Short mmCIF file of C-alpha atoms in Angstrom, two decimals:
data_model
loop_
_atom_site.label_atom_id
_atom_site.label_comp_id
_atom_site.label_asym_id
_atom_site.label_seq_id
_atom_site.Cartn_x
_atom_site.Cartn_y
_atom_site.Cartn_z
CA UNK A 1 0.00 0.00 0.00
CA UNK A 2 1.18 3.32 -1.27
CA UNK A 3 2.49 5.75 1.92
CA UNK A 4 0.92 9.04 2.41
CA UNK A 5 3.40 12.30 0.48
CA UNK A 6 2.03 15.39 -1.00
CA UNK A 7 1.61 15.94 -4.98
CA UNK A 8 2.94 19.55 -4.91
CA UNK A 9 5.13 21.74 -2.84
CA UNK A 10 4.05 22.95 0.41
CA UNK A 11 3.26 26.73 -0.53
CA UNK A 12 1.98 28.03 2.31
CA UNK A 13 3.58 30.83 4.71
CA UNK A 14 5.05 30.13 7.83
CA UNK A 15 2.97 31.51 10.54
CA UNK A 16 2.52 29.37 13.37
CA UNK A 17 5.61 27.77 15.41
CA UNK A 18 4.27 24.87 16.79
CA UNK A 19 6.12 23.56 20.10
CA UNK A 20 4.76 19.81 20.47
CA UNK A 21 4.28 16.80 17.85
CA UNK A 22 2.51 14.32 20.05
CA UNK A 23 -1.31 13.52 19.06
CA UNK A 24 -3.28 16.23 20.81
CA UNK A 25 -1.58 19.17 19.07
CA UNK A 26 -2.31 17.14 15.53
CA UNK A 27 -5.83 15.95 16.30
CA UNK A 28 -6.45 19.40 17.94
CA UNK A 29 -4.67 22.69 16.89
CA UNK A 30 -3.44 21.48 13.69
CA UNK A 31 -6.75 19.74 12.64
CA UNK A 32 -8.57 23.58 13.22
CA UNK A 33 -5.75 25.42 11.61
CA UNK A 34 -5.99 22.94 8.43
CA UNK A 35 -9.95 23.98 8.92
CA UNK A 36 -9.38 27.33 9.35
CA UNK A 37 -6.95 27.72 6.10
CA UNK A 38 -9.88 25.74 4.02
CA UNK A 39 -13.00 27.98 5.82
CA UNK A 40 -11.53 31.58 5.98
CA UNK A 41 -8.15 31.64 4.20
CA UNK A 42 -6.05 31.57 6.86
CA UNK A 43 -3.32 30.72 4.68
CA UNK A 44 -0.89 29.31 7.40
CA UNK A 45 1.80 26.79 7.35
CA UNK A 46 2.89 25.10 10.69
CA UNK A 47 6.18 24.29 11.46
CA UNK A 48 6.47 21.70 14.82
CA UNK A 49 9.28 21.47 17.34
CA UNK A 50 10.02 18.62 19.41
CA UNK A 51 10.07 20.45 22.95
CA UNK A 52 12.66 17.98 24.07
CA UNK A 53 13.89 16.09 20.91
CA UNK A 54 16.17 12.88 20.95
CA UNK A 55 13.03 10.93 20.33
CA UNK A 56 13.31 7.34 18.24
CA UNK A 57 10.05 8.26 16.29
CA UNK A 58 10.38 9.41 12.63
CA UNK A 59 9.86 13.07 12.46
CA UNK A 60 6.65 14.08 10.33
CA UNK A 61 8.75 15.20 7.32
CA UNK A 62 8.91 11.02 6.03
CA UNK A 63 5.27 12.01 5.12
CA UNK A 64 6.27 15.32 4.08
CA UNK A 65 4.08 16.46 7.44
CA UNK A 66 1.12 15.38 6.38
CA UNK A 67 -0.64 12.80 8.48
CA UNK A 68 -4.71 11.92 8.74
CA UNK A 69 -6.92 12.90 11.64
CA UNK A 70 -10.33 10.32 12.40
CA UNK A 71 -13.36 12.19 14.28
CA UNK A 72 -15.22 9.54 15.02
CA UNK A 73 -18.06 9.36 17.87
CA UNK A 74 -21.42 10.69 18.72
CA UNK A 75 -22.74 13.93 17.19
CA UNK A 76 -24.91 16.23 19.17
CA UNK A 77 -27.74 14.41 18.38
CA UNK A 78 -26.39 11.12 19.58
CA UNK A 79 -25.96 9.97 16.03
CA UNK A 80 -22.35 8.05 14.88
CA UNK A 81 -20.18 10.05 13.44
CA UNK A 82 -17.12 8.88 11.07
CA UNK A 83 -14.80 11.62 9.12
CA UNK A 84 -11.26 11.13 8.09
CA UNK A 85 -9.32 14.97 7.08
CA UNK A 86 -5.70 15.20 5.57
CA UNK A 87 -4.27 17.54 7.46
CA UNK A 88 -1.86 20.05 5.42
CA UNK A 89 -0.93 22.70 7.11
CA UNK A 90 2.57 21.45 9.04
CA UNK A 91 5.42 21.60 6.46
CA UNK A 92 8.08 20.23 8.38
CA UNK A 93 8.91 18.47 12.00
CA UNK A 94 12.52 19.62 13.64
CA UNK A 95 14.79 17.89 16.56
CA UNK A 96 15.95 20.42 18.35
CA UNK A 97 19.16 18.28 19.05
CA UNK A 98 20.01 18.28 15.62
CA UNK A 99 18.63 20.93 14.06
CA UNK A 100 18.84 23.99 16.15
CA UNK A 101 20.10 25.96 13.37
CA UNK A 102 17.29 25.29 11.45
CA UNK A 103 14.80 26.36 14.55
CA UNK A 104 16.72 29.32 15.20
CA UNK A 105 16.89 30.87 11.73
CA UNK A 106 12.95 30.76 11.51
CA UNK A 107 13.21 33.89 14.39
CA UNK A 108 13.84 35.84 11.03
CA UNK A 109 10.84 34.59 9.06
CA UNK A 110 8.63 37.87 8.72
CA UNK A 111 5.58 36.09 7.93
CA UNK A 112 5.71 34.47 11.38
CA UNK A 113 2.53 35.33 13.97
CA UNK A 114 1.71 32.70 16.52
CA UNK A 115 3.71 30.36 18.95
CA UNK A 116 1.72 27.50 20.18
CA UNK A 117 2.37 25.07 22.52
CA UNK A 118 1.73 21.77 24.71
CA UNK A 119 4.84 20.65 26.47
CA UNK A 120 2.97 18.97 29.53
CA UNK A 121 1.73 20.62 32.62
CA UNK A 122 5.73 20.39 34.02
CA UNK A 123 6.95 21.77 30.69
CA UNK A 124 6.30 25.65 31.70
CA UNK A 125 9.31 25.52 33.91
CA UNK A 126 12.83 27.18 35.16
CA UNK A 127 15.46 26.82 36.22
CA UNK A 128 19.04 28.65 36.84
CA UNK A 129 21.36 26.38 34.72
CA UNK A 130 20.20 26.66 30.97
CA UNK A 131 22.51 29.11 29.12
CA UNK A 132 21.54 31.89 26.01
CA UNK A 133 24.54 29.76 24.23
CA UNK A 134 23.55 26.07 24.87
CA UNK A 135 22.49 24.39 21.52
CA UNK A 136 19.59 23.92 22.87
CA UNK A 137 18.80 24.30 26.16
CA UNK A 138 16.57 21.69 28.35
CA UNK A 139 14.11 23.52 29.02
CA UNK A 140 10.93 24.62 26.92
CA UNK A 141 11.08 28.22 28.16
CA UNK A 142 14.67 28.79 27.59
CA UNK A 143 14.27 27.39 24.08
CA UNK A 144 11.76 29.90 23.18
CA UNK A 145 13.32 33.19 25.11
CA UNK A 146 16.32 31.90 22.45
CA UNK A 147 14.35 32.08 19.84
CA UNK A 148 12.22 35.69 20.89
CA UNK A 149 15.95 37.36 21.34
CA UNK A 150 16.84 36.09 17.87
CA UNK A 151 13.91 37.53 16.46
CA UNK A 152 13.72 40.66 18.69
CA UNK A 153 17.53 41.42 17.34
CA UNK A 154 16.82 40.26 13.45
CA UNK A 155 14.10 43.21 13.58
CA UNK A 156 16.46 45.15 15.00
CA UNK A 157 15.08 45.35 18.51
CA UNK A 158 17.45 47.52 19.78
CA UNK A 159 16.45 50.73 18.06
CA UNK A 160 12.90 49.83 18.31
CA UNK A 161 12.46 48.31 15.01
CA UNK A 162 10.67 45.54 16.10
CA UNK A 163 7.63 46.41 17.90
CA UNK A 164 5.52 44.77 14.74
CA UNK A 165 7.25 42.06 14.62
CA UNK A 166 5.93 40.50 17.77
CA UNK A 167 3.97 37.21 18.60
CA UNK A 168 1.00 36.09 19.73
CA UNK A 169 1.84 33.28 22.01
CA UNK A 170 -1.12 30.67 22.97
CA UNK A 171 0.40 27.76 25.28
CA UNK A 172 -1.94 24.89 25.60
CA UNK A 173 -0.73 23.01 28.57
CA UNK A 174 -2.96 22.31 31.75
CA UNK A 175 -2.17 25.00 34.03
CA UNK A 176 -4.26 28.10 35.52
CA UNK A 177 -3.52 31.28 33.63
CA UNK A 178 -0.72 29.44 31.28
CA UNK A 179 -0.38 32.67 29.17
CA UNK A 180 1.09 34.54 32.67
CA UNK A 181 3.37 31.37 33.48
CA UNK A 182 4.92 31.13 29.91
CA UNK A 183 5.58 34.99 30.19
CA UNK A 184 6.54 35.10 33.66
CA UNK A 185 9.57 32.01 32.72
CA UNK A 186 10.36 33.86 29.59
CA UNK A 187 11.29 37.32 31.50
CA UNK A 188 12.94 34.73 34.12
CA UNK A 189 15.39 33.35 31.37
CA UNK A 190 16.09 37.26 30.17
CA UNK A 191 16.55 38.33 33.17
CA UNK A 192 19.20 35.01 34.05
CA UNK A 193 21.00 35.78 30.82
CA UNK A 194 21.25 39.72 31.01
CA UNK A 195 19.08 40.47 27.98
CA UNK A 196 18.70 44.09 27.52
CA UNK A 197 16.16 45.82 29.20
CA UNK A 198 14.78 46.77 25.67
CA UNK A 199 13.89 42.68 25.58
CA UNK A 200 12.01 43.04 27.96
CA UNK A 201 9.81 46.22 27.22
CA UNK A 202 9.24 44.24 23.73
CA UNK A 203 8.34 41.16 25.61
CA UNK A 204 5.93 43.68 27.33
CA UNK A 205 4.69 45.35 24.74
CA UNK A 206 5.15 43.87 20.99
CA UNK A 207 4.20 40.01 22.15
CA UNK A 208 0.83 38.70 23.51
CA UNK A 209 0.46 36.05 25.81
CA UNK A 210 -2.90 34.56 25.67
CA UNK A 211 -4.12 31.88 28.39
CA UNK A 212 -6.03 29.27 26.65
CA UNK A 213 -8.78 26.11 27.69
CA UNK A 214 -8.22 23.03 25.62
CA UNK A 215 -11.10 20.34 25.75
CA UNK A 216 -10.75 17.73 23.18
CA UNK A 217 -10.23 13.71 23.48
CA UNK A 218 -7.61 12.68 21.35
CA UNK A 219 -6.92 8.93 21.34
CA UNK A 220 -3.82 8.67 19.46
CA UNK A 221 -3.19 5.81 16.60
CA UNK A 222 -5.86 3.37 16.26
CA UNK A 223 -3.75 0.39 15.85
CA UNK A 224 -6.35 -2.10 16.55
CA UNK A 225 -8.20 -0.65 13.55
CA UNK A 226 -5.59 -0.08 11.30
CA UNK A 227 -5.74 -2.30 8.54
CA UNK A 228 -9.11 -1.39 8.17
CA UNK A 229 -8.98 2.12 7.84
CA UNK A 230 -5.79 1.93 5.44
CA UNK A 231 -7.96 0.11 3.29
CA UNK A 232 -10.88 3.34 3.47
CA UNK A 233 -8.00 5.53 3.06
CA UNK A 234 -6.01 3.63 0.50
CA UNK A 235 -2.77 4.74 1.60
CA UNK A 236 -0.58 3.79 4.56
CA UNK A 237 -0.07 6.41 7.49
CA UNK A 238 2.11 5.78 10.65
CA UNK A 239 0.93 9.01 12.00
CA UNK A 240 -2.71 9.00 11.90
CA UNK A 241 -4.60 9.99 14.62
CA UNK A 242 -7.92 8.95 15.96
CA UNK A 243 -10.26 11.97 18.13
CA UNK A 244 -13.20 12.28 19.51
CA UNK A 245 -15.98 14.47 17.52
CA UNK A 246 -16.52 17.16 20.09
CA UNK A 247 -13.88 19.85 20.55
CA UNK A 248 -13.65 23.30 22.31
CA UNK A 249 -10.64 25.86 22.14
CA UNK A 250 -10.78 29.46 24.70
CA UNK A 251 -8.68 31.84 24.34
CA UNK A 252 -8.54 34.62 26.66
CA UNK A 253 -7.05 38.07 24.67
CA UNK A 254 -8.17 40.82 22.85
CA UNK A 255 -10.30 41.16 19.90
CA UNK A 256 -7.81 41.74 17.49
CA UNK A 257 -6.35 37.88 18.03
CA UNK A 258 -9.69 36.26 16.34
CA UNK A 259 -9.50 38.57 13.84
CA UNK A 260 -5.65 37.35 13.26
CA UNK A 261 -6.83 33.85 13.32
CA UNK A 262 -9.83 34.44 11.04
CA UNK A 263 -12.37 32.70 13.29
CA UNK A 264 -15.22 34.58 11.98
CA UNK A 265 -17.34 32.40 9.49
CA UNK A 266 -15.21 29.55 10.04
CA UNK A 267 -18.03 27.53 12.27
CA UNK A 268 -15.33 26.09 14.11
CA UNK A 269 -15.79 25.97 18.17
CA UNK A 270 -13.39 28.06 19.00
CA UNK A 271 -13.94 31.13 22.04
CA UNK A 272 -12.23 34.43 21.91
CA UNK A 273 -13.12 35.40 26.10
CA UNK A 274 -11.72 38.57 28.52
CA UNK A 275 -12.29 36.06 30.95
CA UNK A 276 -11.11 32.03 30.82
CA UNK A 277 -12.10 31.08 34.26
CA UNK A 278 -15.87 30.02 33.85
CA UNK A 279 -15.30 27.75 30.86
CA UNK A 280 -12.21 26.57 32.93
CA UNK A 281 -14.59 25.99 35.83
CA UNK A 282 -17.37 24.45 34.22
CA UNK A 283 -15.16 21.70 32.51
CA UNK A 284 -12.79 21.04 35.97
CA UNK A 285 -16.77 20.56 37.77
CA UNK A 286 -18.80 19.01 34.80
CA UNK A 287 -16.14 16.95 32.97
CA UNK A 288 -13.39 16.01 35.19
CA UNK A 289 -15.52 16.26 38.61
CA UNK A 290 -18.07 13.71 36.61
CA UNK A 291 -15.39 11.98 35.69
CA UNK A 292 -14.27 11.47 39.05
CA UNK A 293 -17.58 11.18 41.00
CA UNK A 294 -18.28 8.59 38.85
CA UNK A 295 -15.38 6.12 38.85
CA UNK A 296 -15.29 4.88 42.56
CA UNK A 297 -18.82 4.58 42.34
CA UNK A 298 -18.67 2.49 39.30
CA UNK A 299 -15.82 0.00 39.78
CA UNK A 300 -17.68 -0.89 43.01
CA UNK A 301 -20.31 -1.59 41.01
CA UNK A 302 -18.38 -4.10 38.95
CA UNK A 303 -17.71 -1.98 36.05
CA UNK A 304 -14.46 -1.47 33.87
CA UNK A 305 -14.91 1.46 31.46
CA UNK A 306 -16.51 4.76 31.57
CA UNK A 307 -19.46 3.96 28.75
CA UNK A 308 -20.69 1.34 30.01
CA UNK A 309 -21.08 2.95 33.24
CA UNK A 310 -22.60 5.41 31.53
CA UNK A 311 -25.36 3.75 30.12
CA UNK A 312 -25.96 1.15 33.44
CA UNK A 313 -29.74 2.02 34.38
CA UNK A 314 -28.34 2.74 37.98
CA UNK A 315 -24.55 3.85 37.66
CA UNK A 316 -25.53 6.33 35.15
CA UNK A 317 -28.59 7.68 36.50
CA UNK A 318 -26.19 8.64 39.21
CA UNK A 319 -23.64 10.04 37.30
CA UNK A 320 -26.80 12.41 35.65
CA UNK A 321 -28.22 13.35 39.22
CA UNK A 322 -25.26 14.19 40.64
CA UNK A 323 -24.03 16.61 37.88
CA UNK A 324 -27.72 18.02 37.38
CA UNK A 325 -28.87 18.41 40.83
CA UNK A 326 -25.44 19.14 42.86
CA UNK A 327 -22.91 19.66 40.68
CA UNK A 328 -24.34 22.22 38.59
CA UNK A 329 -26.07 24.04 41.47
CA UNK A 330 -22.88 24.64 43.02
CA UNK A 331 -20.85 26.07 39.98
CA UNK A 332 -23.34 29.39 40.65
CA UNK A 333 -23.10 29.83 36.80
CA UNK A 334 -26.22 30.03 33.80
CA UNK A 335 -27.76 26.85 34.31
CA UNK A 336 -29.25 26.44 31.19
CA UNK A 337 -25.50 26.68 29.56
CA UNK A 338 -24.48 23.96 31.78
CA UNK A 339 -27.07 21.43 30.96
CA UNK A 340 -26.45 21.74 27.79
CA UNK A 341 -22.59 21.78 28.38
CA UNK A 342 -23.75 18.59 30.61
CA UNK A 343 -25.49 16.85 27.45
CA UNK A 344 -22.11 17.13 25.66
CA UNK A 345 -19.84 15.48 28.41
CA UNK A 346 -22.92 12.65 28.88
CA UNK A 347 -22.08 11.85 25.19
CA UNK A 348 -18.46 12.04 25.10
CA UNK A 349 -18.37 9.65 27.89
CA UNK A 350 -20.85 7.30 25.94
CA UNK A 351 -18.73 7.30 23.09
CA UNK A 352 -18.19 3.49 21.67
CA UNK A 353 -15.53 4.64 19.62
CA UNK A 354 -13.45 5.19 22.94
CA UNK A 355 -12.91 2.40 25.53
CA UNK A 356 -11.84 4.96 28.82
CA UNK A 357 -10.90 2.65 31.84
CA UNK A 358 -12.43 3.46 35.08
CA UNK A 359 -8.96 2.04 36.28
CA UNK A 360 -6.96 4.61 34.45
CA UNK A 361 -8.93 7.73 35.48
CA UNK A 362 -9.00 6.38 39.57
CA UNK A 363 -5.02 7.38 39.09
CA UNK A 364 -3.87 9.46 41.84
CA UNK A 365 -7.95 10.25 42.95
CA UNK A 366 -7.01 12.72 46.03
CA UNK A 367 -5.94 14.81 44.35
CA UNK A 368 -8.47 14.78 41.47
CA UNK A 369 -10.97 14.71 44.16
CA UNK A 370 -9.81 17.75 46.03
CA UNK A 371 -9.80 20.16 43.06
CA UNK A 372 -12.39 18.54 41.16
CA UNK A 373 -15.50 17.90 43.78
CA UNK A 374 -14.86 19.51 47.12
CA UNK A 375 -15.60 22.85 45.58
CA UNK A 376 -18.49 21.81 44.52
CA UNK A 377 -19.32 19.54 47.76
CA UNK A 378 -18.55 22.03 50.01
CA UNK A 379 -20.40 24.83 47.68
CA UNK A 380 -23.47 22.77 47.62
CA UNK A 381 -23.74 22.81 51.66
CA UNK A 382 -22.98 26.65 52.02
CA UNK A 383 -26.19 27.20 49.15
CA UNK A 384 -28.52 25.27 50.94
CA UNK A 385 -28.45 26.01 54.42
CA UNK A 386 -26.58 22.77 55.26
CA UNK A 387 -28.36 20.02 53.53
CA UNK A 388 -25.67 17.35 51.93
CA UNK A 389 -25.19 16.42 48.52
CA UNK A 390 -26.35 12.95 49.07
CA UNK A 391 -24.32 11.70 45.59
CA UNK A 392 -20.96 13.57 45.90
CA UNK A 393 -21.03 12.49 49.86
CA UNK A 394 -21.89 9.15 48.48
CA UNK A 395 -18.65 9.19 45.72
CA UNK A 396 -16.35 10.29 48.74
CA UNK A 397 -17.60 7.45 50.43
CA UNK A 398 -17.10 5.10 47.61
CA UNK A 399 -13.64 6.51 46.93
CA UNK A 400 -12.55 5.55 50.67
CA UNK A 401 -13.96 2.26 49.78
CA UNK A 402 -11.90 1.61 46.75
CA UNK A 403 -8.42 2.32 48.86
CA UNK A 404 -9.48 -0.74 51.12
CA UNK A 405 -7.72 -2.60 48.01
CA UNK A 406 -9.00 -5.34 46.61
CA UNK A 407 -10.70 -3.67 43.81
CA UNK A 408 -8.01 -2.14 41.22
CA UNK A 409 -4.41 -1.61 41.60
CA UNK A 410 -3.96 2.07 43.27
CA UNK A 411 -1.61 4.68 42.17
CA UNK A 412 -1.27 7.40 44.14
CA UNK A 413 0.73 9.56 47.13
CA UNK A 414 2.26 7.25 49.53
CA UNK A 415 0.99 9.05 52.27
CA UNK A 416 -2.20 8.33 51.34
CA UNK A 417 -2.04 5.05 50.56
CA UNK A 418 -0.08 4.78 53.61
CA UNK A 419 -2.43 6.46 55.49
CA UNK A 420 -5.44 3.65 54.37
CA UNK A 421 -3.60 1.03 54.45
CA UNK A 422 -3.30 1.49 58.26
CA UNK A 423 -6.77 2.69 58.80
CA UNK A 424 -8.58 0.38 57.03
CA UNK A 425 -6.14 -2.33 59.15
CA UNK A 426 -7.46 0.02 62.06
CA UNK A 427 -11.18 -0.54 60.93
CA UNK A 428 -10.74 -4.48 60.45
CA UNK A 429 -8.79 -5.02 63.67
CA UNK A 430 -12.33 -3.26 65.41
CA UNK A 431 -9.61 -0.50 66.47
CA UNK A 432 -11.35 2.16 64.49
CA UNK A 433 -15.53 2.63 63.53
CA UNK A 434 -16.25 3.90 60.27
CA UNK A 435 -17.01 7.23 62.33
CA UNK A 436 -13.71 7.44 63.13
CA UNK A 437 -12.42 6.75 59.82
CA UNK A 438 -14.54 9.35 58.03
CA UNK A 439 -12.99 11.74 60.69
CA UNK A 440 -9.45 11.24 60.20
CA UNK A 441 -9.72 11.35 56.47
CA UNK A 442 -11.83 14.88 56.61
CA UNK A 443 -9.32 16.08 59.13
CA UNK A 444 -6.19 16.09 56.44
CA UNK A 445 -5.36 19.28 56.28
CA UNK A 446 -2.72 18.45 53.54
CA UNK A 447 -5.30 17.66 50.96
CA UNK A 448 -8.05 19.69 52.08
CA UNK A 449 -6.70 22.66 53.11
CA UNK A 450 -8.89 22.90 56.17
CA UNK A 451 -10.22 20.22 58.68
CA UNK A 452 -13.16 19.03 57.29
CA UNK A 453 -14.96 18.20 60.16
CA UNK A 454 -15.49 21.49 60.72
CA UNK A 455 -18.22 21.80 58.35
CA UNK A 456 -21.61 20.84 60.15
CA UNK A 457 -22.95 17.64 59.47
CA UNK A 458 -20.49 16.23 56.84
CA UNK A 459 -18.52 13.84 58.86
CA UNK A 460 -22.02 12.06 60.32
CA UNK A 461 -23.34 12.11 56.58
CA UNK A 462 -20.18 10.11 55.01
CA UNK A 463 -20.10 8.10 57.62
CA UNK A 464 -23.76 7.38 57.14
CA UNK A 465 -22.51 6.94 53.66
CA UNK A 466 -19.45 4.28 54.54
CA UNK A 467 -22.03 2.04 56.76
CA UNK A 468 -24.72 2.06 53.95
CA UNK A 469 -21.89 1.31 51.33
CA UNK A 470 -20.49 -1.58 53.59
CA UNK A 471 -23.39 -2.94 54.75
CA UNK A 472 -25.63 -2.85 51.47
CA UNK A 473 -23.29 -2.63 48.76
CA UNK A 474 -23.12 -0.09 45.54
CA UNK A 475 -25.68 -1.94 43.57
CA UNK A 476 -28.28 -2.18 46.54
CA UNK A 477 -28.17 1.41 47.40
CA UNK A 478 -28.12 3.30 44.00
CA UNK A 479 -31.26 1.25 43.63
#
């Protein structure tokens, strides 16, 4: 079978440096931009960086960086959804460790505009041992104050030449206000490495650093498919990447950025905001605090994966009353926009075309549980004049549960495993009652950030919620 190349010469400009090759940035950002060159005449090329290079995996330009994205899932009607796209806009992949020169010398390409990245939540980091000379340096933010200087002194910076010839910078990795962080760790490198003051005023002043939301599943290569959709395609492609059909992209900046991008008429779902924090908040309380009310309760009711929980008459009714009638409440936001933001996440998790283990997302669960449901827990109780949210006190109970053992194989902070595995030994030895175990666990200030059992009536509701879960079991009390 015949391998996926172009038939003509990559024409367009270079516009957007691209720092990240992995499958979200090509199933997300590069799939839109490919959209947004067809829709509105974008007109931009894409040229990727490996953040850390040194990687064994062919770089894109052995397909002459094209590669094929799959949407596949559930519309928003509920109806199956299959569409393959040739993506076209990324004209070449460069290793850093090899081809610095190369990455470097595109600081002096006029045409470029945007800077995007997604280098992992740890990737926005410092430190005080990279160099301005080191071919490259190790980290992501010292790689890209590099390249800034380069261009701020090709545009003659210094005599103020260069105030046009700024970028708009949109980081994509999943961190609170990750335009401030990448800024704040570029003016930490130029101020390390002695720039000139005049770097930093353009830094200031010419560049814009946008915080951003990303919301898209991207499931990387289907391999268990992949003889079957070569054959639809009729050409071979190593880097082919399956997503999910919904897809949401916020930026937070000024006007002028959309217009830059060309959203307008493009139909694509993509949010030019002054302010990122309620979208951020309604997907950290609908998305990943369903996600994570929902697992415990689940694997304890003998499931594996997050659809079928979904669609179990009692798991998932669950799953729907605890987002609609305590979730939701809490977030103090339009309700009607997050039911209907609700009906998307309900059908992203039903999605057959992705098989999401209830093991996988129970990684680490403290911590998801703290930022993801507390807010809303504790939220809920404040609203209504003490009353408990039943459910989410019910998927804190569940989650205790599940670090008896015996379920799945937890993954998480030693101290908290640590701390279970001695008071459920507490609780078996008839040392500790359930009471007592719901106390200790609310009283970890670590996690919580306050002792828990200071908020009337929640440590007698979960451990109201531990008994019934011990003594009647998942299945008999969701019925």
């Amino acid at each position: 079978m015949k391998n996926l190349k172009r038939s003509a010469p990559f024409a367009l400009p270079i516009k957007i440096l691209q720092f990240g090759q992995g499958n979200f940035m090509r199933g997300f950002f590069d799939w839109q931009v490919d959209l947004l060159n067809e829709r509105s005449g974008l007109d931009a090329g894409v040229v990727v960086v490996r953040p850390r290079g040194g990687s064994a995996v062919p770089l894109l330009d052995v397909q002459d960086g094209l590669f094929t994205v799959l949407v596949r899932g559930l519309n928003e009607q509920g109806e199956p959804v299959k569409e393959y796209r040739t993506v076209e806009c990324v004209q070449r992949e460069l290793d850093p460790n090899t081809m610095y020169g190369d990455y470097l010398a595109l600081a002096a390409n006029p045409d470029l505009r945007f800077v995007v990245s997604n280098t992992t939540e740890a990737g926005i980091a410092v430190n005080d041992s990279d160099r301005l000379d080191d071919a490259p340096p190790s980290a992501f933010p010292a790689k890209l104050t590099q390249f800034l200087f380069k261009r701020f002194e090709a545009f003659d910076g210094l005599s103020g030449k260069a105030m046009d010839k700024g970028l708009v910078l949109l980081p994509c990795e999943l961190i609170d206000q990750n335009g401030p962080a990448l800024k704040k760790a570029v003016l930490h490198f130029a101020r390390l490495w002695d720039l000139p003051a005049a770097f930093d005023a353009w830094i200031e002043q010419a560049c814009t650093f946008c915080s951003t939301l990303v919301d898209r599943i991207v499931t990387g290569y289907p391999a268990a498919d992949a003889e079957r959709i070569a054959e639809d395609l009729g050409y071979s492609d190593q880097f082919l990447v399956a997503a999910e059909y919904y897809y949401l992209f916020v930026i937070q900046g000024p006007a002028w950025v959309g217009e830059a991008l060309k959203l307008a008429g493009a139909g694509l779902n993509v949010k030019l905001v002054d302010d990122i924090t309620p979208y951020k908040k309604r997907k950290v309380g609908i998305l990943n605090g369903g996600h994570t009310t929902l697992v415990p309760v689940a694997l304890l009711a003998g499931l594996e994966a997050v659809g079928p929980a979904v669609d179990d008459e009692g798991v998932g009714r669950f799953l729907r009353a605890a987002i609609l009638d305590e979730i939701i409440p809490a977030l103090g936001m339009d309700r009607k926009q997050l039911e209907a933001y609700a009906d998307d996440v309900i059908l992203r998790f039903r999605n057959p075309a992705i098989h999401h283990r209830l093991a996988s997302i129970a990684l680490n669960s403290w911590s998801k549980f703290a930022a993801r449901v507390m807010p809303q827990l504790l939220r809920y109780i404040d609203i209504n004049a003490g009353r408990m949210p039943r459910r989410l006190v019910l998927a804190l109970a569940a989650t205790m549960l599940l670090y008896r053992g015996g379920v799945i194989e937890l993954s998480d902070d030693k101290a908290n495993l640590d701390w279970f595995a001695q008071a459920w030994g507490k609780v078996g030895a008839g040392e500790w009652s359930l009471a007592q175990l719901a106390s200790g666990w609310l009283a970890n200030r670590a996690l919580w950030g306050r002792d828990l059992n200071e908020v009337p009536g929640l440590t007698y509701a979960l451990t109201v919620a531990l008994e019934q879960l011990n003594r009647q079991g998942v299945r008999e009390l969701l019925a």
